[in-house]
XYZ file of C-alpha atoms in Angstrom:
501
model
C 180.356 235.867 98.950
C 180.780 235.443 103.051
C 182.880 232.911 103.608
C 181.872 230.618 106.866
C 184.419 229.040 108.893
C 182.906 225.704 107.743
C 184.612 226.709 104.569
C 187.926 226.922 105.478
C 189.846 223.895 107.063
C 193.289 224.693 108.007
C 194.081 220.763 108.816
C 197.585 219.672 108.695
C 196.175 217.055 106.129
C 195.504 220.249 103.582
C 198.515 221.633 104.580
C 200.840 218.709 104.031
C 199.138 217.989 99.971
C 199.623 222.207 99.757
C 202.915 221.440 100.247
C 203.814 218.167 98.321
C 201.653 219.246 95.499
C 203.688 222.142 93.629
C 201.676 224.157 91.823
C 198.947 222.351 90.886
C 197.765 219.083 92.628
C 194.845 216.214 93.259
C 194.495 214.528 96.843
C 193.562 210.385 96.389
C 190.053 210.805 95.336
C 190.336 213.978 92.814
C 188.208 215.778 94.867
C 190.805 218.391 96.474
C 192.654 220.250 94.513
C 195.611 222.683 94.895
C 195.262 225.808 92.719
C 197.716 228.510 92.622
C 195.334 230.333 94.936
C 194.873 227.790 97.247
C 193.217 224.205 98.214
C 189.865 223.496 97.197
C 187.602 220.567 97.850
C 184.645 219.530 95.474
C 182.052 216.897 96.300
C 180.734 214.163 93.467
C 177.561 214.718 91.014
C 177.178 211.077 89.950
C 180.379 210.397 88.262
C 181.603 214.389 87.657
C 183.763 215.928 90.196
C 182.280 219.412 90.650
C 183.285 222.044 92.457
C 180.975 225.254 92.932
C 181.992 228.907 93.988
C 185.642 229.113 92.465
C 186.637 232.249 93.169
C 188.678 234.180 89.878
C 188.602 237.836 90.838
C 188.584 239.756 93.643
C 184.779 240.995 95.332
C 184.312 243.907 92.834
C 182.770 246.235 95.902
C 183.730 248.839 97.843
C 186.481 251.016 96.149
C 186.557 248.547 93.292
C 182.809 248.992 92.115
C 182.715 249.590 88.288
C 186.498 248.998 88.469
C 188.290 246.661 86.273
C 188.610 242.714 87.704
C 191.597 242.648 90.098
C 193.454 239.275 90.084
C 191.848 237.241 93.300
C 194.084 236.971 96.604
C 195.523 233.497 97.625
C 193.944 232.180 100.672
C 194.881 229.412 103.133
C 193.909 226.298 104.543
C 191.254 224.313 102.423
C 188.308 226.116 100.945
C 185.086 224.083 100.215
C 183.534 224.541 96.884
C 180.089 222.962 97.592
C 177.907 226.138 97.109
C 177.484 228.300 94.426
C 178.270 231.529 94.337
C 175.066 234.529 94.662
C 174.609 235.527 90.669
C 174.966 238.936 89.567
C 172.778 242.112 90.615
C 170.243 242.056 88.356
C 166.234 243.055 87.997
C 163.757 240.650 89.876
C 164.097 239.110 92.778
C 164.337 235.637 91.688
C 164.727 231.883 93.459
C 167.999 232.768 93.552
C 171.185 235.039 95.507
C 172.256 237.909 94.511
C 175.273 240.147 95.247
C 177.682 242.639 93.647
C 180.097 239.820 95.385
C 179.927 237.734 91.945
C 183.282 236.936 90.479
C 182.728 233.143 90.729
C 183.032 229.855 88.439
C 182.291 226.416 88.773
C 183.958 223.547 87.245
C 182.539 220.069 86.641
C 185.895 217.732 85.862
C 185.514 213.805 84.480
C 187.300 211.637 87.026
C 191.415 210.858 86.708
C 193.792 213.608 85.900
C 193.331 213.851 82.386
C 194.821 216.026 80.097
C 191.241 216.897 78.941
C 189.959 219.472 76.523
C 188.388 222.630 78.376
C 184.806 224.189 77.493
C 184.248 227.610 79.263
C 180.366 228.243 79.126
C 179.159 232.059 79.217
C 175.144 232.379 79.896
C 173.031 234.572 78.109
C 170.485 237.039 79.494
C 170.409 240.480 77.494
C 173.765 241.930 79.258
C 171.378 242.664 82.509
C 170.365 239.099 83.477
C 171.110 235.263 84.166
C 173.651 233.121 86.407
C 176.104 230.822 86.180
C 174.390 228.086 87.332
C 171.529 227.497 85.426
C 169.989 224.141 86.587
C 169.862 223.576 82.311
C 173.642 224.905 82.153
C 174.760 221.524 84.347
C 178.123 220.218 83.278
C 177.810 216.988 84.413
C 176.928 215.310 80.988
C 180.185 216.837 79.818
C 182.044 215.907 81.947
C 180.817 212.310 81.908
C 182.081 212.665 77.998
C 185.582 213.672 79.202
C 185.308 217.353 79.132
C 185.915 219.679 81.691
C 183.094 221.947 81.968
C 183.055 225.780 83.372
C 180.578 228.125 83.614
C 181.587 231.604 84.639
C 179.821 234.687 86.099
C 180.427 238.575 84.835
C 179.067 241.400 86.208
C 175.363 242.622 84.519
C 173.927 246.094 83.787
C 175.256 249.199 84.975
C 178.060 246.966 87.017
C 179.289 245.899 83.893
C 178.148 247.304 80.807
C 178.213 251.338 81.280
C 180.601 254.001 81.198
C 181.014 256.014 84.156
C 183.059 258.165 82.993
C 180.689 261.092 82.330
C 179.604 260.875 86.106
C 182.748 259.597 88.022
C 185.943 261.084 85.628
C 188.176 259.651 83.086
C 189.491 257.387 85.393
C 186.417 255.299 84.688
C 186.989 255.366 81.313
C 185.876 252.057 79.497
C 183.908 250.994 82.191
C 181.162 249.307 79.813
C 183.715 246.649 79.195
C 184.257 245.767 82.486
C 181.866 242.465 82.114
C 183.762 241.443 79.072
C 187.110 242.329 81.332
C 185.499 239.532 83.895
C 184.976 236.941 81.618
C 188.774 237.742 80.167
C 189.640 237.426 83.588
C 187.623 234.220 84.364
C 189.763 232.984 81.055
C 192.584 233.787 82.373
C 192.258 231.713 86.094
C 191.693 228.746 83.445
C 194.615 229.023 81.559
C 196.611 228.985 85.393
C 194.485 227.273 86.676
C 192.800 224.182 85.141
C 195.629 222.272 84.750
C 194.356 221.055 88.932
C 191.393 220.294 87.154
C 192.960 217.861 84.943
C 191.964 220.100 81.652
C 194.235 221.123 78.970
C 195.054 225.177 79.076
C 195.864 224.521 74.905
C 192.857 223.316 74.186
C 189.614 225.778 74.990
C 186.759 226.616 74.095
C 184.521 229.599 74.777
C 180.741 229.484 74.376
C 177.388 230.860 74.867
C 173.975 231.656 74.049
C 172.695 234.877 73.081
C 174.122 237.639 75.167
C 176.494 234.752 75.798
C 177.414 233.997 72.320
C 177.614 237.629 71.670
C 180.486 238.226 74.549
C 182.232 234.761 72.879
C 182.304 236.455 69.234
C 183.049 239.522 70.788
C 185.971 237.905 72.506
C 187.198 236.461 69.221
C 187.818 240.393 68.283
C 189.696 241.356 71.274
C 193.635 241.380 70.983
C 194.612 240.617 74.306
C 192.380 237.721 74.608
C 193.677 235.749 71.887
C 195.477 233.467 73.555
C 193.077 232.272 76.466
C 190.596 230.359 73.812
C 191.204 227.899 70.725
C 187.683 227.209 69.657
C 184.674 229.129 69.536
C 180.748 227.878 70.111
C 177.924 230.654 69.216
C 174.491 230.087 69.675
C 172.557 232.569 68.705
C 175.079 235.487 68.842
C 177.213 237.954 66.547
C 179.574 240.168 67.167
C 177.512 243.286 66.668
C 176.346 244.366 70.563
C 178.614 246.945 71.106
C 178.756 250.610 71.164
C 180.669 253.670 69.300
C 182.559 255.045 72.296
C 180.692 258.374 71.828
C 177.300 256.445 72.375
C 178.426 254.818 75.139
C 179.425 258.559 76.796
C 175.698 259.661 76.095
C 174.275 256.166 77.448
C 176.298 257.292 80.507
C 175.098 260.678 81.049
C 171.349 259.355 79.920
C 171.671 257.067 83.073
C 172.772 260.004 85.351
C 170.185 262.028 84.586
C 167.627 258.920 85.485
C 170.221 258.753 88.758
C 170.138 262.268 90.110
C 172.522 263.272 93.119
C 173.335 260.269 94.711
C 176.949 258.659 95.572
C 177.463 256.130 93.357
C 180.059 254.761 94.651
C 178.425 254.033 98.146
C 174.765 253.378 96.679
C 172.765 250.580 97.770
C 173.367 248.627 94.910
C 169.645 247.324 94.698
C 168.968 251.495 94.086
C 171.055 250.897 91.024
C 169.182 248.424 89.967
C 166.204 250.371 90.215
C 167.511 253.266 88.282
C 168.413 250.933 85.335
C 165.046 249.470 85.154
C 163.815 253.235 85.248
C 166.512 254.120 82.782
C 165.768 251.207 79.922
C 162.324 251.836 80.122
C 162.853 255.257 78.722
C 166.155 255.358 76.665
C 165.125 255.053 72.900
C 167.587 252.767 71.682
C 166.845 248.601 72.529
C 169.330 246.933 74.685
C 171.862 250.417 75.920
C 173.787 248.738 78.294
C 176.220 246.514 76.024
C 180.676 246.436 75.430
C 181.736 249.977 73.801
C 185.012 250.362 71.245
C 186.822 252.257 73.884
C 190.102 252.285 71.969
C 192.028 250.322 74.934
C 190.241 246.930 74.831
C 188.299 246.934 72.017
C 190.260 248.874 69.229
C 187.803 248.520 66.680
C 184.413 246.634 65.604
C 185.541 242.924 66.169
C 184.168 241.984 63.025
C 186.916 244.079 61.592
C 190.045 242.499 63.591
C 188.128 239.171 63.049
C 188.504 239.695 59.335
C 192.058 240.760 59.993
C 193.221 237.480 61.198
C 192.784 237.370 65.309
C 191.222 233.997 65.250
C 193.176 232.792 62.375
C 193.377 228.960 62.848
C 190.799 228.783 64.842
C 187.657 226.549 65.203
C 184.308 228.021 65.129
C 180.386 226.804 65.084
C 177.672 228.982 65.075
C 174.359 229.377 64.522
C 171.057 230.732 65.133
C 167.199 229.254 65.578
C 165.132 229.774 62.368
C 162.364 231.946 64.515
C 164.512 233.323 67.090
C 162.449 236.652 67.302
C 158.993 235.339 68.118
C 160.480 234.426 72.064
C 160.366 238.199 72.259
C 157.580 240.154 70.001
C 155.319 236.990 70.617
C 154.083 234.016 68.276
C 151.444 236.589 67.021
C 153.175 240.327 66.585
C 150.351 242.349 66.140
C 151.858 245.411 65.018
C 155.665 246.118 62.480
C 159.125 246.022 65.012
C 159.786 249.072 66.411
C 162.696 250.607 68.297
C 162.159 248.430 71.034
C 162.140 245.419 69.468
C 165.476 246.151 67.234
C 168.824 245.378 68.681
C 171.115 247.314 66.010
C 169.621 249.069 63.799
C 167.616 252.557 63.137
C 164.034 251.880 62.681
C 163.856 253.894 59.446
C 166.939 251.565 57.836
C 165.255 248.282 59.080
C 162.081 249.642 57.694
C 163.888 249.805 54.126
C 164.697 246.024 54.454
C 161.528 245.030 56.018
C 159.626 246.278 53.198
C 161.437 244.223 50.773
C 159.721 240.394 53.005
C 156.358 240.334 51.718
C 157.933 240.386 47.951
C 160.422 237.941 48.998
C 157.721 235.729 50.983
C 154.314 236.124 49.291
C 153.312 233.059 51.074
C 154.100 233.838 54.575
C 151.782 235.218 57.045
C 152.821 239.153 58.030
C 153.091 237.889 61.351
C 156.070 235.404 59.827
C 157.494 238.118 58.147
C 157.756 240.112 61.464
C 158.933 237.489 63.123
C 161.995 236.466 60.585
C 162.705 239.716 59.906
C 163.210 240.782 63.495
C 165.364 237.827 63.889
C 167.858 238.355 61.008
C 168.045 241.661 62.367
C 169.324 240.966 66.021
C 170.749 237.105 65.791
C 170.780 235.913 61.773
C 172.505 238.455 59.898
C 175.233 239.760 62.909
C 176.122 236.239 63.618
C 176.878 235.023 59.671
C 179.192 238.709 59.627
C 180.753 237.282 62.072
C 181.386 233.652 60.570
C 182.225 235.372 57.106
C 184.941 237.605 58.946
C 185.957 234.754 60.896
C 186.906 232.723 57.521
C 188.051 235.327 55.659
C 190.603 235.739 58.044
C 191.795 232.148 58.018
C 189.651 230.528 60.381
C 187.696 227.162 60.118
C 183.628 227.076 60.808
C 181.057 225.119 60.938
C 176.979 226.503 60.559
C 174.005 225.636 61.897
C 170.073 226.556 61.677
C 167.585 224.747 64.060
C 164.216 224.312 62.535
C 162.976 222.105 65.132
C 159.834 222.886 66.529
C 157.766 221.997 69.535
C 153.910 221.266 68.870
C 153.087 222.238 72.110
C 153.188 225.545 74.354
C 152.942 228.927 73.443
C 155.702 228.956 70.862
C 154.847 225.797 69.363
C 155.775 225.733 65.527
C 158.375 227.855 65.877
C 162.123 227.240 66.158
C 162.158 230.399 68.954
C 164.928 231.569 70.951
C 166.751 229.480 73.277
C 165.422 225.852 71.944
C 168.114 224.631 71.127
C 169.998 225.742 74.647
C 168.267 222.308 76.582
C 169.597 219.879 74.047
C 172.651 221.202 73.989
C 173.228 219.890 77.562
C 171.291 216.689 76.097
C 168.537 218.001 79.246
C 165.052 218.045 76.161
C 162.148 218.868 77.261
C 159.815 216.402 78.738
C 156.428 217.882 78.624
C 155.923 218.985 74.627
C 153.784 216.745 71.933
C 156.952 215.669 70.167
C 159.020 215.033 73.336
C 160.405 211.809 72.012
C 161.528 213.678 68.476
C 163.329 216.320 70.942
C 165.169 213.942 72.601
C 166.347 212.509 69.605
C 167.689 215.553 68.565
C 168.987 216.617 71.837
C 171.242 213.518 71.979
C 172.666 213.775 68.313
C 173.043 217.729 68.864
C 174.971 217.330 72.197
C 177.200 214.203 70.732
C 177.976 217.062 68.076
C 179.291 219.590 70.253
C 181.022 217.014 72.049
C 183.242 216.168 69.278
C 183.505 219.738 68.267
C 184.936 220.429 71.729
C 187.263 217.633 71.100
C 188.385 218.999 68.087
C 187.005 216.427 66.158
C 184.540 217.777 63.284
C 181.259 217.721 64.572
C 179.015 214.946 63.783
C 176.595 212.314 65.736
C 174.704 209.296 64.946
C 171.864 210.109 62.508
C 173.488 213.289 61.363
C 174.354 213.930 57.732
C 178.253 214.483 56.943
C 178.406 218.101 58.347
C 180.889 219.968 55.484
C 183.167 223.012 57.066
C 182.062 226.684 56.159
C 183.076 228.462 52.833
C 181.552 231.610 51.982
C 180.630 230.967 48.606
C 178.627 227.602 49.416
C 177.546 228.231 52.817
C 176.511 224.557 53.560
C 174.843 224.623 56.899
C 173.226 221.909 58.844
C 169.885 222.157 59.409
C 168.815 220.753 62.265
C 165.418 218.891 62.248
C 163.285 216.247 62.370
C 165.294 214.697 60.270
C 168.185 216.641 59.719
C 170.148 217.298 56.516
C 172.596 219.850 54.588
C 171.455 222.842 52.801
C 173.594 224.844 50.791
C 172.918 228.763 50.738
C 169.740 228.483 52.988
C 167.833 232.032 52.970
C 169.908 233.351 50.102
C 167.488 235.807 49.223
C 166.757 236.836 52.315
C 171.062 237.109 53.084
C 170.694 239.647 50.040
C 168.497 241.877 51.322
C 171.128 242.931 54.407
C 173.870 243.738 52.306
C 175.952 246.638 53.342
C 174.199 246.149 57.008
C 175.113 244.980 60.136
């Protein structure tokens, strides 16, 4: 991101609080802060201090283009952190910036100096889309609950998620990692870092939706990361998007080919882009661009260092949406999932389970069946290996299913992918039939991730008593109408996948 001179101030006013402040600081009015990087001043969003375009790594451009994240440079004088940062490269133009310049966060803090507890949002978006700064994803509400909020940026697509090692040499080893590396890194300016803030470096939490949630339950399988979190919130995830390293080689020299001759390194990064549209469209395998077991970060499949004991003592709550699937193949899937609609699995092995639905749910429409199927597949099934690894190995969890539905819009009676994202940040949607129900829910759903983030077992107002995890029970909240506790939902179903996924 350019940096104006507007945004630096070199006043003696910022130099003399740099100097009284040690290493971290707040001026009068909490809205300038002294980092370990340097001064930053925020503005006011009602009563949240927020401050916008934090930078955590250095610009990964020039020389360090599908490098690693480098630790960011100190600067001087006071830096405003009223803008936010462009997003990502990524396909489609958008209403928004975009630039290989990326490494930013922005943190909305309650007023006074705290200590308060930390929740580091990661947005969703398939590995090749989405921002930070989702007008949805506003941290505001959080804050106002005394919760300091961050959302955080990684690099998308071939920036982040491919391994150039085929085309550029071994020193680019591992590259597909490098957008998990960023949000590591982003993890790691909060645990120096939000102290300024007035949050509390011992008590984080990591989060997401979809792609989002997947990097979080990743995360909870990667060794040298087990210190920067304490809690874990998954919406929508599982630990499963990631490739043998020999996979991610061929996805490598699969994009080259689609490439051709050009410099890489000096590319117009908008070419890239290009190529990887060109590139997905053709590659047989859903979703290629994902995190690879590359020996070095990722030693194994998470789920396997999960079970181990890497999050051992700490909190999860996950979940997925009862229809997830039918965002993507549509509320009316014409024809059986194919290879492009799959995120894991061979289409002959998902065939072998998907033939088993219409036995297991005479009653349900085929198009039902598609649509469940699909989503136990990608989001169901990868995210409940990852909560049964997660207390097998001495964690504590709570589980969720949203059954909610809208009876409006093109997805109306199903509980699709990404409904339960708005309510989350209590922000429901207005202009559905049963806008008044969603709000309801919205407000007892966001109270329960408030007290979840406090440490406090998750609950709200008009909730049922919401029992921890055990894998022999598996009571879950469903979240509803009216919501209530089910024990073993889908038990059947869960039957069908085993030895999968």
């Amino acid at each position: 991101m350019m940096i104006s001179r507007r945004m630096f101030v070199a006043g003696a006013a910022a130099s003399a609080f740099a100097l009284r402040g040690g290493a971290w600081a707040q001026g009068p009015d909490g809205l300038v802060v002294r980092t370990k990087s340097g001064v930053l001043r925020g503005e006011m969003a009602g009563d949240a201090r927020v401050f916008r375009g934090v930078p955590f790594a250095e610009a990964p451009v020039g020389a360090l283009r599908f490098r690693p994240p480098v630790k960011g440079k100190a600067w001087t004088g006071e830096r405003a952190a009223t803008e936010f940062a462009a997003a990502a490269m990524q396909p489609g133009g958008g209403t928004f910036s975009q630039s290989e310049d990326c490494l930013y966060l922005n943190v909305w803090a309650p007023k006074g100096k705290g200590p308060f507890p930390v929740f580091v949002w990661i947005h969703g978006g398939g590995f090749t889309g989405g921002r930070s700064f989702d007008p949805v994803q506003d941290g505001a509400k959080f804050a106002n609950a005394g919760i300091v909020c961050v959302t955080v940026a990684y690099r998308l697509g071939v920036f982040g998620f491919l391994d150039f090692e085929p085309l550029l040499g071994a020193s680019y080893a591992g590259s597909a990692n490098n957008g998990l590396r960023d949000v590591i890194a982003s993890l790691a300016w909060v645990k120096e870092d939000i102290g300024a803030f007035g949050g509390d470096a011992a008590r984080v939490t990591i989060g997401g939706e979809s792609a989002g949630a997947k990097l979080a339950d990743i995360l909870m399988g990667v060794p040298s990361a087990e210190g920067l979190f304490h809690q874990v919130i998954s919406e929508s995830g599982g630990a499963e998007r990631i490739a043998p390293r020999a996979n991610a080689l061929k996805v490598g020299k699969g994009f080259g080919e689609v490439w051709g001759k050009g410099d890489l390194l000096t590319a117009d990064p908008k070419a890239l882009i290009e190529a990887q549209t060109s590139f997905m469209k053709t590659w047989p395998q859903h979703f290629p661009l994902r995190a690879e077991i590359d020996g070095v970060l990722i030693p194994r499949l998470p789920v396997e260092t999960i079970a181990a004991g890497s999050t051992k003592g700490k909190r999860l709550l996950i979940g997925t949406n009862r229809e997830e699937s039918a965002s993507f193949i549509g509320p009316h899937p014409a024809k059986d999932p194919g290879a492009g609609d799959l995120g894991n699995l061979p289409v002959g092995t998902f065939d072998e389970v998907y033939a088993k639905y219409a036995g297991l749910y005479p009653e349900m429409s085929v198009e039902g069946r598609r649509i469940r199927a699909t989503t136990a597949e990608e989001y169901w099934i990868p995210s409940m290996r990852a909560l049964d690894a997660h207390v097998r190995g001495g964690g504590k969890a709570w589980d969720y299913r949203v059954d909610f539905f809208e009876t409006t819009g093109r997805l109306k009676d199903y509980a699709y992918h990404s409904l339960e994202t708005p309510m989350i940040w209590d922000k429901p949607r207005e202009s559905v039939g049963n806008a008044v129900a969603e709000a309801s829910l919205s407000g007892q759903m966001h109270a329960a991730w408030v007290a979840f983030i406090q440490g406090e077992t998750p609950a709200a107002a008009g909730l049922p008593v919401w029992p921890a995890y055990r894998s022999d029970t598996r009571d879950t909240m469903i979240f509803d109408t009216t919501s209530r506790i089910e024990a073993k939902p889908q038990e059947a179903e869960m039957r069908l996948w085993d030895g999968l996924l």
